Coordinates of C-alpha atoms in Angstrom, one line a residue:
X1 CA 161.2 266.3 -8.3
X2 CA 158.7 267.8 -5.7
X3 CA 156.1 270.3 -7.2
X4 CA 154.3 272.7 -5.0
X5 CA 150.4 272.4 -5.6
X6 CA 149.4 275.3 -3.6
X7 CA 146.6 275.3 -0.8
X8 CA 142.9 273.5 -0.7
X9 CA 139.9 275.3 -2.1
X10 CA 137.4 275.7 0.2
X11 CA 136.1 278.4 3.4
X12 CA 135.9 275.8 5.9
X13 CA 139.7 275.1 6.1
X14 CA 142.1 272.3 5.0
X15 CA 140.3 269.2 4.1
X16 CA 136.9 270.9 4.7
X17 CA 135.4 271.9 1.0
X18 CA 132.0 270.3 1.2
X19 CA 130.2 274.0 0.0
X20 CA 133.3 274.8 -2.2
X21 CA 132.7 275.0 -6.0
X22 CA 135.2 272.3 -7.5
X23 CA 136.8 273.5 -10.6
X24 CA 137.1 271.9 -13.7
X25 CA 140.2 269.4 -13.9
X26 CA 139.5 266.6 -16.4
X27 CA 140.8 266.5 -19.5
X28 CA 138.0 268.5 -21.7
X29 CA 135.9 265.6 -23.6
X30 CA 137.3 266.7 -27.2
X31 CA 140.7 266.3 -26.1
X32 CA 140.0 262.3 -24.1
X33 CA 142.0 259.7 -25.6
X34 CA 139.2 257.0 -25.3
X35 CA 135.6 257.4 -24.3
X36 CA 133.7 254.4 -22.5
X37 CA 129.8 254.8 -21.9
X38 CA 130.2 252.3 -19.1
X39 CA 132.6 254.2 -17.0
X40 CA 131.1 257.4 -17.5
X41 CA 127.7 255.7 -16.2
X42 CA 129.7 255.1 -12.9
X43 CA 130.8 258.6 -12.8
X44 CA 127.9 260.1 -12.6
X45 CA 126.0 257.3 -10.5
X46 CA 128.8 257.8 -7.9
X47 CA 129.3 261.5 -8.2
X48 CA 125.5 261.5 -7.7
X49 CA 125.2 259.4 -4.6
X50 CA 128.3 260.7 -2.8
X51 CA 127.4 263.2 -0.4
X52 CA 130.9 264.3 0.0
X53 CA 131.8 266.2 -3.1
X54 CA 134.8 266.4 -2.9
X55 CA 135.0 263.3 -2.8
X56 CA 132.9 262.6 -6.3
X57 CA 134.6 265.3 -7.6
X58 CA 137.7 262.9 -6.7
X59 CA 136.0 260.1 -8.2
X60 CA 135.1 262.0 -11.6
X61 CA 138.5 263.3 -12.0
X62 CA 140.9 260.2 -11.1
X63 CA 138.8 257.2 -11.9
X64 CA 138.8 257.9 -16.2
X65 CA 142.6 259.3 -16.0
X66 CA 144.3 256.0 -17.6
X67 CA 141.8 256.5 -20.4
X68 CA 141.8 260.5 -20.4
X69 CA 145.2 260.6 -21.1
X70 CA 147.5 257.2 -21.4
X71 CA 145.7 255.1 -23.8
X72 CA 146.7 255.1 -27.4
X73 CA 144.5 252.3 -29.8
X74 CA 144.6 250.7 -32.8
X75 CA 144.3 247.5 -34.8
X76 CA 147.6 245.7 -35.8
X77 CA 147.6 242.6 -38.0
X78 CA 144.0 242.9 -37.1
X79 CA 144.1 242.2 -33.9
X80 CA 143.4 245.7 -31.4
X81 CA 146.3 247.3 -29.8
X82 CA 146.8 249.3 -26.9
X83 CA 150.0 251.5 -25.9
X84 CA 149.6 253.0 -22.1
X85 CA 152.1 255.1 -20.7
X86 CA 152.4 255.6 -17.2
X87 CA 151.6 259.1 -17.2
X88 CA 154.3 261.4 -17.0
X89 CA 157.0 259.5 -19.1
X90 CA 156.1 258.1 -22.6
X91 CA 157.0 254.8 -22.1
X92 CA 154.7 251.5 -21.4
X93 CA 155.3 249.4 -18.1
X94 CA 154.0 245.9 -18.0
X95 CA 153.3 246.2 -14.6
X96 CA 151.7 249.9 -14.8
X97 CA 149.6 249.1 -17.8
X98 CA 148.3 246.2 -16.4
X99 CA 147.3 248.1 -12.5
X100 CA 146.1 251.5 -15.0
X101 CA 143.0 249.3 -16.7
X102 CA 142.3 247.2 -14.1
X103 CA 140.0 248.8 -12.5
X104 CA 138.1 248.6 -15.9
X105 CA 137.4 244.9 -16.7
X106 CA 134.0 244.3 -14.1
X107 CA 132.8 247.0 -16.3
X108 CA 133.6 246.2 -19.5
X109 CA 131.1 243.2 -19.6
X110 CA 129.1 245.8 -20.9
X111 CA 131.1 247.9 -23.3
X112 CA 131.9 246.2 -25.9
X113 CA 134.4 248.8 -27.2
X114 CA 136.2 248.4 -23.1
X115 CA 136.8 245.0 -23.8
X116 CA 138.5 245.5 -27.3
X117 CA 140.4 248.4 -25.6
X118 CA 141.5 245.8 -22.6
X119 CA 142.3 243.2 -25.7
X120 CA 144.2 245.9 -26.9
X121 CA 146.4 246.0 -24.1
X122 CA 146.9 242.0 -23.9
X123 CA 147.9 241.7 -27.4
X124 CA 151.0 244.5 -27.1
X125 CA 152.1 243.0 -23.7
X126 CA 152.2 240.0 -25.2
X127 CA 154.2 241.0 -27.8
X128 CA 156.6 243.3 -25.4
X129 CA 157.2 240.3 -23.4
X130 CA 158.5 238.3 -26.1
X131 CA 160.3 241.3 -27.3
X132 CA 162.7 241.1 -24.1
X133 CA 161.2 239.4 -20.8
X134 CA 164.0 241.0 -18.8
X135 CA 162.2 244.6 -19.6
X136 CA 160.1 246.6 -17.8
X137 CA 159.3 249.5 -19.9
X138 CA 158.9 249.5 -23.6
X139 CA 158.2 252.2 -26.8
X140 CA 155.6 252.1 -29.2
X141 CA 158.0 252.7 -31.6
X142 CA 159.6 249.6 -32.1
X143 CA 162.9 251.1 -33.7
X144 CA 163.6 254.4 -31.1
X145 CA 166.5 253.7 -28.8
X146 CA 166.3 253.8 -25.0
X147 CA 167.1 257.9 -23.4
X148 CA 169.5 255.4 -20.9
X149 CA 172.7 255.0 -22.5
X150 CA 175.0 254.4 -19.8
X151 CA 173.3 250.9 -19.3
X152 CA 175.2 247.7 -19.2
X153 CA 172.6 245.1 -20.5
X154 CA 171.4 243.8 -23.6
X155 CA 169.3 246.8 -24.9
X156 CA 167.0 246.4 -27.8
X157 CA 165.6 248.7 -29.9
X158 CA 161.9 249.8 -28.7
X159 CA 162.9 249.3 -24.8
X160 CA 162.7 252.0 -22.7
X161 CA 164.1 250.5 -19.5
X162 CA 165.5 247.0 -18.8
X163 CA 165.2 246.5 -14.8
X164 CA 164.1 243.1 -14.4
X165 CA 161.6 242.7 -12.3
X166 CA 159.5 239.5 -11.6
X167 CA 156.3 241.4 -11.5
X168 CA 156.7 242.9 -14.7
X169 CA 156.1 239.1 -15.6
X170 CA 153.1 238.5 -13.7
X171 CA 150.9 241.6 -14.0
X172 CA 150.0 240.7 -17.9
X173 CA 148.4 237.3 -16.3
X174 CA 147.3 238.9 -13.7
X175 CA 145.2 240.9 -16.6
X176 CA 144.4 238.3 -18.4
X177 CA 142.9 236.0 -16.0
X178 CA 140.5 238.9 -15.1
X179 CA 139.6 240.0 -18.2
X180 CA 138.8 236.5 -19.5
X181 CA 136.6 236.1 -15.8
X182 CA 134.5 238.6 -16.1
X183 CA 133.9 238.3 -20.4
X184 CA 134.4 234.4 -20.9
X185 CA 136.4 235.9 -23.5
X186 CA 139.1 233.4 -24.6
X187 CA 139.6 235.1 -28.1
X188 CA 143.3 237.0 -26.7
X189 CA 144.8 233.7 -26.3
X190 CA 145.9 232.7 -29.0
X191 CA 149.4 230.8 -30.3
X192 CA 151.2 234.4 -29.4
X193 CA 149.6 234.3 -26.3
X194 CA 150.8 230.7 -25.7
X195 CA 154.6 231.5 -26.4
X196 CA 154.8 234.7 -24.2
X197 CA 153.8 232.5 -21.2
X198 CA 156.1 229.6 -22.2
X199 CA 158.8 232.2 -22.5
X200 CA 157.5 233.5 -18.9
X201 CA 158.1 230.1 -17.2
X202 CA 161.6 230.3 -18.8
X203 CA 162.3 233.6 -17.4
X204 CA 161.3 232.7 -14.4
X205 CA 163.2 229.0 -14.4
X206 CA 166.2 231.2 -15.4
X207 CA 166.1 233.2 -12.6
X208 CA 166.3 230.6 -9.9
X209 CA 169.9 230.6 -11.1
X210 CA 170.6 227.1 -10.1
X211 CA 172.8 226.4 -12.5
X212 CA 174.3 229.6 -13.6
X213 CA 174.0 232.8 -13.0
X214 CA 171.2 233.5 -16.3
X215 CA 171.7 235.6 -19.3
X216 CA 170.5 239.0 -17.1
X217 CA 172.9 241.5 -15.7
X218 CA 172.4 244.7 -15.5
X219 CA 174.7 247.9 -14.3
X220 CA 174.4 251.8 -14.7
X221 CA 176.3 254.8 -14.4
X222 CA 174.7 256.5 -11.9
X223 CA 174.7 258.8 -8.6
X224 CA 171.9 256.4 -7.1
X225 CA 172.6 253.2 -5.6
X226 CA 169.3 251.9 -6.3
X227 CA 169.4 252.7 -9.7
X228 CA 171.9 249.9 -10.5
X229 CA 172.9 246.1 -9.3
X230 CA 176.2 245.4 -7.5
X231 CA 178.6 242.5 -8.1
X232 CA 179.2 243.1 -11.5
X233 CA 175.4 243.7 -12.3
X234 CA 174.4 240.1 -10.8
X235 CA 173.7 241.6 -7.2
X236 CA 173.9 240.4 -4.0
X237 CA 175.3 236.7 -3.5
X238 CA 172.4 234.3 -2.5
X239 CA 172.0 230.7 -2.3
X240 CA 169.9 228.5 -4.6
X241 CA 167.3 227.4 -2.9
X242 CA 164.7 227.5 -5.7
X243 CA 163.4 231.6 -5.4
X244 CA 163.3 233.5 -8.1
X245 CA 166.0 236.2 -8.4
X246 CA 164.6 240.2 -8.8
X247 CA 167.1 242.7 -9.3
X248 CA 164.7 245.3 -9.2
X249 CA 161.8 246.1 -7.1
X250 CA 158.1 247.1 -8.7
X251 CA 159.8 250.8 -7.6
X252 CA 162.1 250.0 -10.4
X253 CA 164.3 250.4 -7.0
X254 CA 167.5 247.8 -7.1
X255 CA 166.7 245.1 -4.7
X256 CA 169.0 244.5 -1.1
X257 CA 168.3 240.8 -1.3
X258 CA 167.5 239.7 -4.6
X259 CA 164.7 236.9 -3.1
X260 CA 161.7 239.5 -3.2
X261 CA 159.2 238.4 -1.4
X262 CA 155.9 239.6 -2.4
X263 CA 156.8 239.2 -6.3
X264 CA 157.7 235.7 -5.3
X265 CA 154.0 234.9 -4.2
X266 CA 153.0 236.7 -6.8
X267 CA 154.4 234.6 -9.3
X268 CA 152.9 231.7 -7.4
X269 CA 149.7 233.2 -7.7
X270 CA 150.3 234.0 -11.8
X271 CA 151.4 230.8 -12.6
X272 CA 148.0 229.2 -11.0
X273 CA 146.2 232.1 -13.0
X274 CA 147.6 230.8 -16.1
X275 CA 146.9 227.5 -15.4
X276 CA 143.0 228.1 -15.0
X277 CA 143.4 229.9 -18.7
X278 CA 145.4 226.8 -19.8
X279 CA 142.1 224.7 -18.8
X280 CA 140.0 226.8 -20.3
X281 CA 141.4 227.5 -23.7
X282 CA 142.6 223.7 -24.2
X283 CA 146.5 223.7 -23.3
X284 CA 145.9 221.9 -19.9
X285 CA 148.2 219.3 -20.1
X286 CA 150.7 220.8 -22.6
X287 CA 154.4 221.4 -21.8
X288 CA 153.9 225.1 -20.7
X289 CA 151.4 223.9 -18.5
X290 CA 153.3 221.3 -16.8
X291 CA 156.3 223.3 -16.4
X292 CA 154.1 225.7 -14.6
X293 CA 152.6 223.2 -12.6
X294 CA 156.0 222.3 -11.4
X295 CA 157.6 225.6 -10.6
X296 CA 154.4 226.7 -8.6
X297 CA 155.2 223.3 -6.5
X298 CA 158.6 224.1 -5.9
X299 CA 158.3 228.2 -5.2
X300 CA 155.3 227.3 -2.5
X301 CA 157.8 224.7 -0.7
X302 CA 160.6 226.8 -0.6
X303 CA 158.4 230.1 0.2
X304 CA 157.3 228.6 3.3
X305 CA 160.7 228.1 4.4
X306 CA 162.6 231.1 3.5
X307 CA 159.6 233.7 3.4
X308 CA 158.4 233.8 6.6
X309 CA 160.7 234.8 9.9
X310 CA 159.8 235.2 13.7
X311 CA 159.5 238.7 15.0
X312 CA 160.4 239.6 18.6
X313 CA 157.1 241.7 18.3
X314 CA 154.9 240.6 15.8
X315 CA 155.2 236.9 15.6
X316 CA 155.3 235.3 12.4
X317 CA 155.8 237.5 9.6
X318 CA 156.4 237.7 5.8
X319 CA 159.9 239.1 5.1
X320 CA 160.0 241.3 2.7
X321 CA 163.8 240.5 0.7
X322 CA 165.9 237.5 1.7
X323 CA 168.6 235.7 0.2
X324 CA 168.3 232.2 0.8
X325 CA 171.3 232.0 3.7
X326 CA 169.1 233.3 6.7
X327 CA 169.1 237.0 6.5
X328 CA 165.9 238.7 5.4
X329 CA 165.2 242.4 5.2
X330 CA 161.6 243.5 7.2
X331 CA 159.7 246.4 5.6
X332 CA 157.8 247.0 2.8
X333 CA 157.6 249.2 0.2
X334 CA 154.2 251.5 -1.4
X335 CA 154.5 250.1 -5.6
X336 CA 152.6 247.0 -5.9
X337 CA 153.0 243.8 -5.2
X338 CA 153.9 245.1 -1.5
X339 CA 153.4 242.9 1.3
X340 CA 151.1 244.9 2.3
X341 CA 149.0 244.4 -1.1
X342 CA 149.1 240.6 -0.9
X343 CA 145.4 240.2 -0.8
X344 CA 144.9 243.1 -3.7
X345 CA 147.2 240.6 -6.0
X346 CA 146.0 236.9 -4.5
X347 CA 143.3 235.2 -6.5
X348 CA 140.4 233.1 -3.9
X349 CA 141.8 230.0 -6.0
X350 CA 145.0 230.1 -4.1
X351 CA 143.9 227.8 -1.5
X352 CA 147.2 226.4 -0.2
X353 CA 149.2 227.5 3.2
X354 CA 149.9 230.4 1.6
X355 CA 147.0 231.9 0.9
X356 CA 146.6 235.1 2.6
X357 CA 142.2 234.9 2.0
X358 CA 141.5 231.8 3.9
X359 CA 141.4 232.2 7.7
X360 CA 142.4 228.6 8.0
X361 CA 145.7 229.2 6.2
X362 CA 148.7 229.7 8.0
X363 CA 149.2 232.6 5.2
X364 CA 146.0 234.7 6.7
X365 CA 147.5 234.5 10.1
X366 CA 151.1 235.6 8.9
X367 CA 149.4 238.0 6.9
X368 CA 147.9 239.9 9.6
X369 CA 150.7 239.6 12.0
X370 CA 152.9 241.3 8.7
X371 CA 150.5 243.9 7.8
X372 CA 150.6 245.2 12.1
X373 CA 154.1 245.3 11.7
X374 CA 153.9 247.3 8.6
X375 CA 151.6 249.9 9.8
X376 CA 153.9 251.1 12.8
X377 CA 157.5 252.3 13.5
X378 CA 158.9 248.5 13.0
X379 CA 159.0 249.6 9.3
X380 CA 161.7 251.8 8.8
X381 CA 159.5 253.3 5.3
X382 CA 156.2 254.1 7.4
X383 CA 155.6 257.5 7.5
X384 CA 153.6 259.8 9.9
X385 CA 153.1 263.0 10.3
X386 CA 150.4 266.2 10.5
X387 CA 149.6 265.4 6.8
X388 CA 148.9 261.6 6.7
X389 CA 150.4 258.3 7.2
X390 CA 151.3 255.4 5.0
X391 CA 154.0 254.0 3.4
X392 CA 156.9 254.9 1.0
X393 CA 160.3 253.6 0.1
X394 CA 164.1 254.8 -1.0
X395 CA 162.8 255.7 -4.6
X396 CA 161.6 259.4 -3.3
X397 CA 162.8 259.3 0.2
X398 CA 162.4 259.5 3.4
X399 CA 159.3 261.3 5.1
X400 CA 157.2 260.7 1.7
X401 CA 153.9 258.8 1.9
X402 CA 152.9 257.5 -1.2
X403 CA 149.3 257.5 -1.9
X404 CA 149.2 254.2 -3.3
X405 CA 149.7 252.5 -0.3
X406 CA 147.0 254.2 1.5
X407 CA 144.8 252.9 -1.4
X408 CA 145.9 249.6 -1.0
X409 CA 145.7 249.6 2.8
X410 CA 142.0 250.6 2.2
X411 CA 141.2 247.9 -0.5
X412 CA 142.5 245.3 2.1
X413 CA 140.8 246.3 4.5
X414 CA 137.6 245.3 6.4
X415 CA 137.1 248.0 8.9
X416 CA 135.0 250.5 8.3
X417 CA 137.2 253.0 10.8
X418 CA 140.4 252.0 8.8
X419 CA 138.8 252.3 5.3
X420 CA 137.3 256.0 6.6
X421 CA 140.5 257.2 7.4
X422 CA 142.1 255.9 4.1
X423 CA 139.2 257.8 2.3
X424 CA 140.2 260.8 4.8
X425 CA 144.1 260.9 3.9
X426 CA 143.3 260.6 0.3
X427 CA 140.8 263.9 0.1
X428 CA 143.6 265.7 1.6
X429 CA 146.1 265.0 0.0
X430 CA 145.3 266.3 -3.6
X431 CA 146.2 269.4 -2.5
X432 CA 143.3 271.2 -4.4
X433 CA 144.8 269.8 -7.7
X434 CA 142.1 267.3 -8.1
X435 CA 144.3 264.0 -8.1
X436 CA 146.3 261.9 -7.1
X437 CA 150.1 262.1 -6.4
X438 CA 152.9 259.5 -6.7
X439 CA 154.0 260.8 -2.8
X440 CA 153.5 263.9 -0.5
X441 CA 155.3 264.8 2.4
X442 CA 154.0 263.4 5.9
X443 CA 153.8 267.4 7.1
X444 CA 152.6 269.0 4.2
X445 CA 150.5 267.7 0.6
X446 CA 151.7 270.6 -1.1
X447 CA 155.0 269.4 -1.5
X448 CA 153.9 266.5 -3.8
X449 CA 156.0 264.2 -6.6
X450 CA 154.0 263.7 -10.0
X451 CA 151.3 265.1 -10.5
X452 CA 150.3 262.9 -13.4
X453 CA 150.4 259.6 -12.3
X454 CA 147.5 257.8 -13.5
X455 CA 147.9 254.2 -11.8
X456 CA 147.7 255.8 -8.6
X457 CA 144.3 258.0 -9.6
X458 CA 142.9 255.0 -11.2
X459 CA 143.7 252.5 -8.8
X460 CA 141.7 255.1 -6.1
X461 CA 139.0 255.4 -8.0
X462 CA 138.8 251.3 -7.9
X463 CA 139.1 252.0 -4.0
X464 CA 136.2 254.7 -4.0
X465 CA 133.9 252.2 -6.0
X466 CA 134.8 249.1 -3.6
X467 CA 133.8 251.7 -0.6
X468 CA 130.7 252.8 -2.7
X469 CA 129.3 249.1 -3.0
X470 CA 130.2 247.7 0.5
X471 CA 130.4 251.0 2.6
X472 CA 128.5 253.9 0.7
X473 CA 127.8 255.7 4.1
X474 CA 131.8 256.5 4.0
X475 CA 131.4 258.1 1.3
X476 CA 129.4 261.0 3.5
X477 CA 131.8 262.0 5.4

């Protein structure tokens, strides 16, 4: 549904409000669902030192949003737990909790009650995904039954959605690994802990299908084709080469081919993230460790040869869906992991041929050649117009940039040019509403989708504090 935001404040025209007086946006301090001393100490440090102020006025709206307004805590079985819808929708995504505190844990070395908030959010994902690891979306309330009842799929009580999606999987490592980096805090993984990773490997084992199809299917009533799974709710036919199936992309999109690529490396990345926790809690060595070991052995072989394809133009590139016979779809989409984002996602440990961070990898080289082919007309979902450029996909459609993967094209970047012009595209296209959208049109920000979507304001604000530590003098103009 598009929502018109009306026009920029400001005398000096669109995008031009550095003497405008910025309204009030965020969420009045009584009504904030969690208060952290550590991120308000950014705020004004940033807001401060900015001498655009718009763009602090960006900063100080977007950058709290996930704890403004999505964040519900309390202690369970005395252990802390933290709900965090999306936005919009009451429901909690693994993969959008996880991106919506992330930007969080390098400051909550230093706020004691951030870190039990973070906790918080480990303990219920750990407990969602051993709920149902084939779901994406979950309740609080562990007895309320999904809105979606034309679904064909084991629904449980207290699941919201059941796409699967490998990333839903690998986002709650993803936040684990970084939480315990930062803290040395090994206190969320505990037994619980243990079995929602051993049940992760499984899923993931499962959904190489090699010797049956698995115990997911999935199929909707719907008007929208990406909104359900052909073939009897198994999808496309591919062959077993040792990939992990997704139905769904992290759009919550169906997938074309169901080997998708960027989750693939990311679960290659998440399984050697778990292993460094493994080490460092004790369990190195265990079953759930070697059977880690062994599927991140077999996805990097077979991701070499069925990930990456010879463009006419480009050269070597990442695909971004294939299905294990030779045909491979080339584009990318804005929700994260993208191709684009591979860098965002990849930990430094990574250090094999597909690691997208070291120059001597043959992943960095692919990389680069994949992320020039993403950023012109050779991807059918790039979008650009008088309003802005980036990315979007089928889930809105055509001709709608999503601001995300501006963001992201900005924290992967290392040009100063290219992160100015991120920074650029971004002011604009609030619209004068103060945040962040889920997509506007490439003409025109006023016609907008979302307008309370806190991954994507968080995950800016993480972009506007990388640019403030390496870049600050971008943050003048």
């Amino acid at each position: 549904m598009l929502a018109s935001a009306g026009v920029m404040m400001g005398s000096k025209g669109f995008g031009q409000a550095a003497d405008a007086d910025f309204p009030l946006v965020r969420v009045p301090e009584a009504k904030r669902k969690f208060k952290s001393q550590a991120v308000e100490k950014i705020i004004r440090e940033v807001r401060g030192n900015a001498g655009n102020k718009e763009l602090g006025w960006l900063f100080e709206n977007c950058f709290p949003n996930t704890l403004d307004t999505t964040v519900d805590f309390s202690v369970a079985g005395g252990k802390p737990d933290t709900y965090v819808i999306t936005g919009d929708i009451d429901a909690m995504w693994l993969r959008d909790s996880s991106a919506q505190v992330w930007p969080y844990i390098p400051l909550c070395k230093d706020d004691k009650d951030l870190q039990q908030l973070i906790r918080g959010v480990i303990h219920r994902q750990v407990k969602n995904v051993l709920k149902d690891p084939y779901a994406n979306a979950f309740y609080k309330d562990e007895t309320k039954i999904s809105e979606w009842k034309t679904d064909v799929t084991d629904m449980k009580p207290g699941v919201h959605e059941r796409k699967w999606e490998i990333d839903s999987l690998c986002y709650p490592i993803r936040l684990s690994h970084g939480y315990w980096k930062i803290t040395g805090d090994i206190s969320p993984f505990d037994a619980e802990w243990v079995s929602a990773m051993d049940r992760i490997v499984a899923t993931f084992r499962e959904q190489q299908r090699k010797e049956s199809k698995g115990p997911y299917s999935f199929m909707r009533k719907t008007e929208f084709a990406t909104d359900t799974v052909p073939l009897r709710g198994y999808g496309y036919p591919t062959k077993k080469v040792g990939l992990i199936h997704s139905m769904f992309r992290p759009s919550d999109d169906a997938t074309v081919y169901p080997f998708l690529i960027p989750s693939n490396i990311f679960a290659l990345n998440s399984l050697s993230d778990m292993r460094a926790i493994f080490q460092a809690i004790g369990a190195h060595g265990k079953p759930v460790d070697d059977a880690a070991y062994k599927l991140m052995d077999e996805l990097e072989k077979v991701l070499l040869e069925h990930a990456i394809v010879t463009h006419p133009v480009f050269g070597e590139v990442f695909a971004y869906e294939a299905d294990g016979f030779g045909n491979h779809l080339l584009m990318d989409d804005a929700n994260v992991p993208s191709l684009l984002g591979l860098p965002y996602l990849q930990s430094p440990h990574l250090t094999g041929p597909l690691s997208v961070l070291h120059a001597e990898q043959r992943g960095y080289t692919v990389y680069q050649n994949t992320r020039r082919m993403l950023l012109s007309e050779s991807n059918p979902f790039f979008f650009k117009g008088k309003a802005g450029e980036g990315i979007g996909g089928p889930h809105v459609g055509m001709d709608m940039v999503w601001p995300l993967s501006i963001i992201i094209r900005g924290l992967t970047s290392h040009d100063s040019q290219e992160m100015g012009l991120c920074l650029k595209m971004l002011r604009q296209s609030n619209a004068g509403t103060g945040f962040m959208h889920e997509s506007f049109h490439k003409d025109d920000v006023a016609k907008f989708s979302r307008k309370w979507f806190a991954w994507a304001n968080t995950l800016f604000g993480e972009f506007v504090l990388k640019v403030y530590r390496e870049q600050p003098a971008l943050l003048n103009s």
